Amino acid sequence: MKTLGDLITRAARFSPDDTALVCGDVRFTHRQHLDRARRLASALHRAGCGHQDRVAVLAMNGTEYAEAFSAAWLTGYILATVNFRLAAPEVAWVLGDTAPRVLIFEDQYAALVDGLRAELPSIQTWVCIGQAPDWATEYEAFLDGGDPAGAPLTARPEDIAHIIYTSGTTGRPKGVMRSHRNELAMGECVAFIMDVRPRGRMLEVMPMFHAGAQSSMLAQMWRGGEIHIHRGFDPGAVLAAVRDERITHLHLVPLMVQALVDHPDFETCDLSSVETILYAAAPMPVPVLRRALERLGPVFVNAWGQTEGTGSALPKHLHAVEGPMTELLGSIGHPYPLAEIRIVDDQGQDCAPGQVGELWIRGDAVMVGYWNNTAATIEAFHDGWLKTGDMGRFDDCERIFLVDRKKDMIISGGENIYSQEVERAIAEHPAVSQVAVIGAPDPKWGEKVVACVILNPGAEADAESLIAHTAGRIASYKKPKQVLFLEAFPALPSGKVNKVALRALHAASHG
């Protein structure tokens, strides 16, 4: 296969009557999905979209989102996804940066979009999923205006397929350009590490504007089969879907796994169909993983990657919660078959096993660059290697262990302290549900370690007991100097804890 569009046409050719998409009561076969994608592609062309023009989508998960992807893949349009959680000025900036010709949006965002229309002269056509305002065209009517034969355009392997915006915690979000070649490689890698099979059933609860959802969606499309779409994450709905739809594969973040484990139906629901659960974005707390493995068996894969590039995974058979292999739960495993990873020091020299450095990655699944941002693209690469900003080390078997984000590393009294090491020590306390470690300014040491903690329901613990718990688990200078107790953590769209927001919360509460 050379382009993402080949995934759609191949499935419709060889499995036309098999189910392709499921969302609520809506079910489409591969033949129906191709037909709707072609008609949408034609309607977009008649609305003025040409090769590599942008089509933006502002919506929650749904079959319409999948159709927008597929229409772009068939024709060479660039699909620009928009985080629906953004505030109006942020949405305006993303749409202004990509300058799409068409915006497909959900009716719940109509008021927001209406307030921005005057600021977005590039958008000539507004398409609304649901009840359309008078200045927009209703989605089904727009699709019906397309030719079933599709648009007179064909995508090329080197075309940009997607522009996906980073979280923007350190400034303006950057638009990551990923080509058809990049995305096919990513889908192939994820299909490999998730053991995706023909006629598998992949459940999508991650937001479809994010690279994580796209990776597992593409993995299932590589192998044919069904993609079951939930508009958002609800643990009860996920358990019911696994039971009723016999879901085989899921892509979740650790907080979602914890919500499933804590749900009252987890112990009694029939989950025997589950073959693989890929988790990513953060380490899995060992107590949560132990409970899940006892209930589900060896189904977990720990994957690491970024919007900019897909990288490595720890496979199912290395997820041991007892014995000497337990230490591997802190590992992200080996690089994907289509990826190379180096760990380098500040001078760009390769680190020896056990030495911490920055992960650099190259391969087919690494981005083309940042949209409208040549300076950031140049800064991100060195001799073809993407500098990820993640810090880690190799063990003697070249398995990779992450220790921190480079920008999140804490330097206290001249010593480097990596937050994940401290987080693992605190997470072993029986009262702790979730923990995130940050650095805060300190007049004597430069920075101090602060543990942000969510306790288990009904559990009690104070700062002194949590700090004392780390004794013997980590060096004394790494122990937290403060503990901030919270009810919930601010999160990024990827599911990662937003440590920028946590530092702001700490600053506000401690002056």
Coordinates of C-alpha atoms in Angstrom, one line a residue:
M1 CA 0.0 0.0 0.0
K2 CA 1.3 3.4 -0.9
T3 CA -1.3 5.8 0.5
L4 CA -3.8 5.8 3.3
G5 CA -6.6 5.8 0.7
D6 CA -5.4 2.3 -0.2
L7 CA -6.5 1.1 3.2
I8 CA -10.1 2.1 2.5
T9 CA -10.3 0.8 -1.1
R10 CA -8.6 -2.5 -0.2
A11 CA -11.1 -3.2 2.7
A12 CA -14.0 -2.4 0.4
R13 CA -12.7 -4.7 -2.3
F14 CA -11.9 -7.7 -0.2
S15 CA -14.4 -7.5 2.6
P16 CA -17.2 -5.3 1.3
D17 CA -20.0 -6.5 3.5
D18 CA -18.0 -6.8 6.7
T19 CA -18.6 -4.1 9.4
A20 CA -16.1 -1.2 9.2
L21 CA -17.5 1.4 11.7
V22 CA -19.8 1.3 14.7
C23 CA -20.9 4.3 16.7
G24 CA -24.0 3.9 18.8
D25 CA -26.8 2.6 16.6
V26 CA -24.9 3.5 13.4
R27 CA -23.1 0.7 11.6
F28 CA -21.4 0.9 8.2
T29 CA -19.8 -1.8 6.1
H30 CA -16.5 -1.3 4.3
R31 CA -18.4 -0.8 1.1
Q32 CA -20.7 1.8 2.6
H33 CA -17.8 3.6 4.3
L34 CA -15.9 3.9 1.0
D35 CA -19.1 5.2 -0.8
R36 CA -19.6 7.8 1.8
A37 CA -15.9 8.9 1.9
R38 CA -15.9 9.2 -1.9
R39 CA -19.1 11.3 -1.9
L40 CA -17.6 13.5 0.8
A41 CA -14.4 13.9 -1.1
S42 CA -16.4 14.9 -4.2
A43 CA -18.5 17.4 -2.2
L44 CA -15.3 19.0 -0.8
H45 CA -13.8 19.2 -4.3
R46 CA -17.0 20.9 -5.6
A47 CA -16.6 23.3 -2.6
G48 CA -13.2 24.4 -4.0
C49 CA -10.8 22.0 -2.3
G50 CA -7.7 21.1 -4.4
H51 CA -4.7 18.9 -3.9
Q52 CA -3.1 19.6 -0.4
D53 CA -5.8 22.1 0.6
R54 CA -6.8 21.9 4.2
V55 CA -10.1 20.6 5.6
A56 CA -10.5 21.2 9.3
V57 CA -12.7 19.2 11.7
L58 CA -13.9 20.5 15.1
A59 CA -16.0 17.6 16.6
M60 CA -16.1 14.9 19.1
N61 CA -15.6 11.3 18.0
G62 CA -18.1 9.9 15.4
T63 CA -18.4 8.2 12.1
E64 CA -18.4 11.6 10.4
Y65 CA -14.8 12.1 11.7
A66 CA -13.7 8.8 10.2
E67 CA -15.3 9.8 6.9
A68 CA -13.5 13.1 6.9
F69 CA -10.2 11.3 7.4
S70 CA -11.0 8.8 4.6
A71 CA -12.1 11.5 2.2
A72 CA -8.8 13.3 2.7
W73 CA -6.8 10.1 2.4
L74 CA -8.4 9.3 -1.0
T75 CA -7.8 12.6 -2.6
G76 CA -4.7 14.3 -1.1
Y77 CA -6.5 16.9 1.0
I78 CA -4.8 17.7 4.3
L79 CA -7.0 17.0 7.3
A80 CA -6.4 19.5 10.1
T81 CA -7.8 18.4 13.5
V82 CA -8.9 20.8 16.1
N83 CA -9.0 20.1 19.8
F84 CA -12.6 20.7 20.9
R85 CA -11.5 21.5 24.4
L86 CA -9.7 24.6 23.3
A87 CA -11.0 28.1 24.2
A88 CA -12.2 30.3 21.3
P89 CA -9.0 32.3 20.9
E90 CA -7.0 29.0 20.7
V91 CA -9.4 27.6 18.1
A92 CA -9.1 30.8 16.1
W93 CA -5.3 30.6 16.2
V94 CA -5.2 26.9 15.0
L95 CA -7.7 27.6 12.2
G96 CA -5.9 30.8 11.2
D97 CA -2.6 28.9 11.1
T98 CA -3.9 26.0 8.9
A99 CA -6.1 28.3 6.7
P100 CA -8.6 25.6 5.7
R101 CA -11.1 26.0 2.9
V102 CA -13.7 24.0 4.7
L103 CA -14.6 23.6 8.3
I104 CA -16.6 20.5 9.4
F105 CA -17.9 21.2 12.9
E106 CA -20.4 19.7 15.3
D107 CA -23.6 21.6 16.1
Q108 CA -22.7 22.0 19.8
Y109 CA -19.8 24.3 18.7
A110 CA -22.0 26.4 16.4
A111 CA -22.0 29.5 18.7
L112 CA -18.2 29.3 19.1
V113 CA -17.6 29.0 15.4
D114 CA -20.1 31.8 14.6
G115 CA -18.2 34.1 16.8
L116 CA -15.0 33.4 14.9
R117 CA -16.2 33.5 11.3
A118 CA -15.1 37.0 10.6
E119 CA -11.6 36.2 11.7
L120 CA -11.3 33.2 9.3
P121 CA -11.4 34.5 5.7
S122 CA -9.9 31.3 4.3
I123 CA -13.0 29.2 5.2
Q124 CA -15.4 29.4 2.3
T125 CA -17.7 26.5 3.3
W126 CA -19.1 25.6 6.7
V127 CA -20.5 22.1 7.2
C128 CA -22.4 21.2 10.4
I129 CA -22.8 17.7 11.9
G130 CA -26.3 17.8 13.4
Q131 CA -28.7 20.8 13.2
A132 CA -27.1 23.4 11.1
P133 CA -27.4 27.2 11.5
D134 CA -28.5 29.2 8.5
W135 CA -25.0 30.1 7.5
A136 CA -23.8 26.4 7.3
T137 CA -24.7 23.3 5.3
E138 CA -26.0 20.2 7.2
Y139 CA -23.4 17.4 6.9
E140 CA -25.7 14.8 5.3
A141 CA -27.0 17.2 2.7
F142 CA -23.4 18.3 1.9
L143 CA -22.4 14.6 1.5
D144 CA -25.4 13.9 -0.7
G145 CA -24.2 16.6 -3.1
G146 CA -21.1 14.6 -3.9
D147 CA -20.5 12.3 -6.8
P148 CA -20.4 8.6 -5.8
A149 CA -17.4 8.2 -8.1
G150 CA -15.4 10.5 -5.8
A151 CA -13.2 13.5 -6.6
P152 CA -10.9 13.7 -9.6
L153 CA -7.8 13.8 -7.4
T154 CA -5.5 11.1 -6.1
A155 CA -3.3 11.2 -3.0
R156 CA 0.5 10.6 -3.3
P157 CA 2.8 8.9 -0.7
E158 CA 4.7 12.1 0.0
D159 CA 1.5 14.2 0.5
I160 CA 0.8 15.6 3.9
A161 CA -2.1 13.6 5.3
H162 CA -2.6 15.3 8.7
I163 CA -1.8 18.4 10.6
I164 CA -2.1 17.6 14.3
Y165 CA -1.4 20.3 16.9
T166 CA 0.8 19.7 20.0
S167 CA -0.4 20.5 23.4
G168 CA 1.2 23.9 23.5
T169 CA 2.3 23.9 27.2
T170 CA 5.5 25.8 26.4
G171 CA 4.0 28.4 24.0
R172 CA 1.9 28.3 20.8
P173 CA 0.9 24.8 19.8
K174 CA 2.8 23.6 16.8
G175 CA 1.1 21.9 13.8
V176 CA 2.8 18.5 13.2
M177 CA 2.8 17.5 9.6
R178 CA 2.5 13.7 9.0
S179 CA 2.6 12.3 5.5
H180 CA 0.8 9.3 4.0
R181 CA 4.1 7.4 4.3
N182 CA 4.5 8.4 8.0
E183 CA 1.0 7.3 8.9
L184 CA 1.1 4.0 7.0
A185 CA 4.3 3.2 8.9
M186 CA 2.8 4.1 12.2
G187 CA -0.3 2.0 11.5
E188 CA 1.9 -1.0 10.5
C189 CA 4.0 -0.6 13.7
V190 CA 1.1 -0.4 16.0
A191 CA -0.7 -3.3 14.3
F192 CA 2.5 -5.3 14.9
I193 CA 2.9 -4.5 18.6
M194 CA -0.8 -4.8 19.4
D195 CA -1.2 -8.2 17.6
V196 CA -4.1 -6.8 15.6
R197 CA -5.8 -9.4 13.5
P198 CA -8.3 -9.5 10.6
R199 CA -11.8 -9.2 11.8
G200 CA -10.6 -7.8 15.1
R201 CA -12.7 -5.2 16.9
M202 CA -10.8 -2.0 18.0
L203 CA -12.5 0.3 20.5
E204 CA -11.7 4.0 20.1
V205 CA -12.3 6.2 23.1
M206 CA -9.3 8.5 22.8
P207 CA -10.2 11.8 21.0
M208 CA -9.9 11.5 17.3
F209 CA -8.2 14.9 17.0
H210 CA -5.2 13.3 18.7
A211 CA -2.4 11.1 17.2
G212 CA -3.0 8.3 19.7
A213 CA -6.5 7.5 18.4
Q214 CA -5.3 7.7 14.8
S215 CA -2.5 5.2 15.5
S216 CA -4.8 2.5 16.8
M217 CA -7.4 3.2 14.2
L218 CA -4.9 2.8 11.4
A219 CA -3.6 -0.3 13.0
Q220 CA -7.0 -2.0 12.7
M221 CA -7.4 -0.6 9.2
W222 CA -4.2 -2.3 8.2
R223 CA -5.7 -5.6 9.1
G224 CA -9.3 -5.0 8.2
G225 CA -11.9 -5.5 10.9
E226 CA -14.1 -3.2 12.9
I227 CA -13.6 0.2 14.6
H228 CA -16.0 0.8 17.4
I229 CA -16.2 4.6 18.2
H230 CA -17.2 6.1 21.5
R231 CA -17.8 9.8 21.6
G232 CA -15.7 10.0 24.8
F233 CA -14.5 7.8 27.6
D234 CA -17.0 6.4 30.1
P235 CA -15.7 3.3 32.1
G236 CA -19.2 1.7 32.3
A237 CA -19.8 2.2 28.6
V238 CA -16.4 0.7 27.8
L239 CA -17.0 -2.4 29.9
A240 CA -20.5 -2.8 28.4
A241 CA -19.0 -2.5 24.9
V242 CA -16.4 -5.1 25.6
R243 CA -19.1 -7.5 26.9
D244 CA -21.7 -6.8 24.2
E245 CA -19.6 -6.2 21.1
R246 CA -16.8 -8.7 22.0
I247 CA -14.1 -6.0 21.7
T248 CA -10.7 -7.5 21.1
H249 CA -8.4 -4.5 21.2
L250 CA -8.3 -1.2 23.2
H251 CA -6.0 1.8 23.3
L252 CA -6.2 3.6 26.7
V253 CA -4.1 5.8 28.9
P254 CA -3.3 4.6 32.5
L255 CA -6.0 6.8 34.1
M256 CA -8.6 5.1 31.9
V257 CA -7.3 1.7 33.0
Q258 CA -7.5 2.7 36.6
A259 CA -11.1 3.9 36.0
L260 CA -12.0 0.5 34.6
V261 CA -10.4 -1.3 37.5
D262 CA -12.2 0.8 40.0
H263 CA -15.6 0.4 38.3
P264 CA -18.1 -1.8 40.2
D265 CA -18.7 -3.9 37.1
F266 CA -15.1 -4.7 36.5
E267 CA -15.0 -7.9 38.5
T268 CA -18.2 -9.4 37.1
C269 CA -18.4 -8.2 33.5
D270 CA -17.5 -10.7 30.7
L271 CA -14.2 -9.4 29.4
S272 CA -12.9 -12.6 27.9
S273 CA -12.8 -11.2 24.4
V274 CA -10.0 -8.8 25.2
E275 CA -6.7 -9.7 23.5
T276 CA -4.7 -6.5 23.8
I277 CA -4.8 -3.3 25.7
L278 CA -2.2 -0.8 24.6
Y279 CA -1.5 1.9 27.2
A280 CA 0.6 5.0 26.6
A281 CA 1.2 8.6 27.7
A282 CA 2.3 7.8 31.3
P283 CA 3.6 4.9 33.5
M284 CA 1.0 2.5 34.8
P285 CA 0.8 2.3 38.6
V286 CA 1.9 -1.2 39.6
P287 CA -1.2 -1.8 42.0
V288 CA -3.5 -0.9 39.1
L289 CA -1.6 -3.2 36.7
R290 CA -1.6 -6.0 39.1
R291 CA -5.4 -6.0 39.5
A292 CA -5.9 -5.7 35.8
L293 CA -3.5 -8.6 35.0
E294 CA -5.2 -10.8 37.6
R295 CA -8.6 -10.1 35.9
L296 CA -7.6 -10.0 32.2
G297 CA -4.4 -12.0 32.0
P298 CA -1.3 -10.9 30.0
V299 CA -3.0 -8.5 27.5
F300 CA -1.1 -5.2 28.2
V301 CA 1.4 -3.4 25.9
N302 CA 3.2 -0.3 27.0
A303 CA 3.9 2.0 24.1
W304 CA 5.9 5.2 23.8
G305 CA 5.7 7.8 21.1
Q306 CA 4.8 11.4 20.3
T307 CA 2.7 13.3 17.8
E308 CA 6.0 13.9 16.1
G309 CA 7.1 10.3 15.9
T310 CA 6.3 6.8 16.9
G311 CA 8.9 4.9 18.8
S312 CA 8.9 1.7 21.0
A313 CA 6.9 -0.7 23.0
L314 CA 7.2 -3.2 25.9
P315 CA 5.3 -6.4 24.8
K316 CA 2.7 -8.4 26.7
H317 CA 5.0 -11.2 27.9
L318 CA 7.3 -8.8 29.8
H319 CA 4.5 -7.4 32.0
A320 CA 5.3 -9.3 35.2
V321 CA 4.1 -7.9 38.6
E322 CA 5.9 -10.5 40.7
G323 CA 9.6 -11.6 40.7
P324 CA 12.8 -10.2 39.1
M325 CA 11.0 -9.1 35.9
T326 CA 8.9 -6.5 37.8
E327 CA 11.6 -3.8 37.1
L328 CA 10.7 -4.0 33.4
L329 CA 7.3 -2.3 34.2
G330 CA 9.3 0.9 34.1
S331 CA 10.5 0.2 30.6
I332 CA 9.1 1.2 27.2
G333 CA 10.9 -1.8 25.6
H334 CA 12.7 -1.8 22.3
P335 CA 12.2 0.4 19.2
Y336 CA 9.5 -0.5 16.7
P337 CA 10.7 -2.5 13.6
L338 CA 10.5 0.7 11.5
A339 CA 12.2 3.0 14.0
E340 CA 15.7 3.6 15.3
I341 CA 16.4 5.2 18.7
R342 CA 19.5 6.7 20.2
I343 CA 20.1 8.1 23.7
V344 CA 22.6 11.0 23.6
D345 CA 24.2 13.3 26.0
D346 CA 24.3 17.2 25.9
Q347 CA 27.1 17.0 23.3
G348 CA 25.1 14.6 21.0
Q349 CA 27.3 11.6 21.9
D350 CA 25.7 8.2 22.4
C351 CA 25.3 7.3 26.1
A352 CA 26.5 4.0 27.6
P353 CA 24.0 1.6 29.2
G354 CA 22.7 3.1 32.4
Q355 CA 23.6 6.7 31.5
V356 CA 20.7 9.1 31.2
G357 CA 20.3 11.1 28.0
E358 CA 17.8 12.5 25.5
L359 CA 16.0 10.0 23.2
W360 CA 16.5 10.7 19.5
I361 CA 14.5 8.9 16.9
R362 CA 14.4 8.4 13.2
G363 CA 12.4 6.3 10.8
D364 CA 9.4 6.2 8.5
A365 CA 6.9 7.1 11.2
V366 CA 8.7 10.4 12.1
M367 CA 7.0 13.7 11.1
V368 CA 7.9 15.8 8.1
G369 CA 8.1 18.9 10.2
Y370 CA 6.0 21.7 11.8
W371 CA 3.5 23.5 9.7
N372 CA 4.4 27.2 9.0
N373 CA 7.3 26.9 11.5
T374 CA 10.6 26.3 9.8
A375 CA 12.6 27.5 12.8
A376 CA 11.0 24.9 15.1
T377 CA 11.5 22.2 12.5
I378 CA 15.2 23.0 12.2
E379 CA 15.5 23.0 16.0
A380 CA 13.7 19.6 16.3
F381 CA 16.1 17.7 14.1
H382 CA 19.8 16.9 14.1
D383 CA 21.2 15.1 11.0
G384 CA 17.8 13.5 10.4
W385 CA 17.2 12.5 14.0
L386 CA 14.2 13.9 15.9
K387 CA 15.1 15.2 19.3
T388 CA 12.2 14.1 21.4
G389 CA 12.9 16.0 24.6
D390 CA 12.3 12.7 26.6
M391 CA 15.1 11.6 28.9
G392 CA 15.9 7.9 29.4
R393 CA 18.5 5.2 29.6
F394 CA 19.3 1.8 28.0
D395 CA 19.8 -1.3 30.1
D396 CA 22.3 -4.0 29.1
C397 CA 19.7 -5.5 26.7
E398 CA 19.0 -2.1 25.1
R399 CA 15.6 -1.9 26.6
I400 CA 14.6 1.8 27.1
F401 CA 13.6 3.3 30.5
L402 CA 12.1 6.7 30.5
V403 CA 13.0 9.0 33.4
D404 CA 11.5 12.4 32.6
R405 CA 10.8 15.1 30.1
K406 CA 13.9 17.2 29.6
K407 CA 12.0 20.3 30.5
D408 CA 10.5 18.7 33.6
M409 CA 13.8 17.4 35.1
I410 CA 14.4 18.9 38.6
I411 CA 17.8 20.2 39.5
S412 CA 18.2 20.5 43.3
G413 CA 21.5 21.4 44.9
G414 CA 23.2 20.6 41.6
E415 CA 21.7 17.1 41.4
N416 CA 19.5 15.9 38.6
I417 CA 16.2 14.4 39.9
Y418 CA 13.9 12.5 37.5
S419 CA 10.2 12.8 38.4
Q420 CA 9.2 9.2 37.3
E421 CA 11.6 7.7 39.8
V422 CA 10.1 9.7 42.7
E423 CA 6.5 9.0 41.4
R424 CA 7.1 5.2 41.4
A425 CA 8.3 5.4 45.0
I426 CA 5.2 7.3 46.2
A427 CA 2.8 5.3 44.1
E428 CA 3.7 2.2 46.2
H429 CA 2.0 3.7 49.2
P430 CA -1.4 2.0 49.7
A431 CA -3.3 5.2 50.2
V432 CA -2.1 6.8 46.9
S433 CA -4.3 6.7 43.8
Q434 CA -2.3 9.0 41.6
V435 CA 0.9 11.0 41.9
A436 CA 2.7 13.5 39.8
V437 CA 6.0 15.1 40.8
I438 CA 7.1 18.6 39.9
G439 CA 9.9 21.0 40.7
A440 CA 9.3 24.3 42.5
P441 CA 11.7 27.2 43.1
D442 CA 13.7 27.0 46.4
P443 CA 15.9 29.8 47.7
K444 CA 18.5 27.4 49.0
W445 CA 18.6 24.5 46.6
G446 CA 17.4 26.2 43.4
E447 CA 14.5 23.7 43.1
K448 CA 12.7 21.4 45.4
V449 CA 10.7 18.2 44.8
V450 CA 6.9 18.6 45.2
A451 CA 4.6 15.6 45.1
C452 CA 1.1 16.2 43.9
V453 CA -1.1 13.4 45.2
I454 CA -4.6 12.1 44.8
L455 CA -5.6 9.6 47.6
N456 CA -7.8 6.6 47.1
P457 CA -11.4 7.1 48.2
G458 CA -11.7 6.8 52.0
A459 CA -7.9 6.6 52.4
E460 CA -6.0 8.9 54.8
A461 CA -2.4 9.9 54.6
D462 CA -0.5 13.1 55.5
A463 CA 2.6 14.6 53.9
E464 CA 5.0 13.3 56.6
S465 CA 3.9 9.7 56.1
L466 CA 4.2 9.9 52.3
I467 CA 7.6 11.4 52.5
A468 CA 8.7 8.9 55.1
H469 CA 7.4 6.1 52.8
T470 CA 10.1 7.0 50.2
A471 CA 12.9 6.3 52.6
G472 CA 15.0 3.4 51.4
R473 CA 13.3 3.5 48.0
I474 CA 15.1 6.6 46.6
A475 CA 18.0 8.7 47.8
S476 CA 17.3 11.2 50.5
Y477 CA 18.0 14.2 48.3
K478 CA 15.2 13.0 45.9
K479 CA 12.5 12.8 48.6
P480 CA 9.7 15.4 48.3
K481 CA 10.0 18.5 50.4
Q482 CA 6.3 19.2 50.0
V483 CA 3.1 17.3 49.2
L484 CA 0.1 19.0 47.5
F485 CA -3.1 17.0 47.9
L486 CA -5.6 17.4 45.1
E487 CA -9.0 16.0 44.0
A488 CA -8.0 15.7 40.4
F489 CA -5.1 16.5 38.0
P490 CA -5.3 18.8 35.1
A491 CA -4.8 16.8 31.9
L492 CA -3.6 17.3 28.4
P493 CA -5.6 15.9 25.5
S494 CA -3.2 12.9 25.3
G495 CA -4.2 11.9 28.8
K496 CA -0.9 13.0 30.3
V497 CA -0.9 15.1 33.4
N498 CA -0.4 18.8 32.6
K499 CA 2.6 19.6 34.8
V500 CA 2.7 23.2 33.7
A501 CA -0.8 23.6 35.2
L502 CA 0.3 21.7 38.3
R503 CA 3.3 24.1 38.8
A504 CA 0.9 27.0 38.5
L505 CA -1.5 25.4 41.1
H506 CA 1.4 24.9 43.5
A507 CA 2.6 28.5 43.0
A508 CA -0.9 29.8 43.6
S509 CA -1.3 27.8 46.8
H510 CA 2.2 28.3 48.2
G511 CA 2.9 31.8 47.1

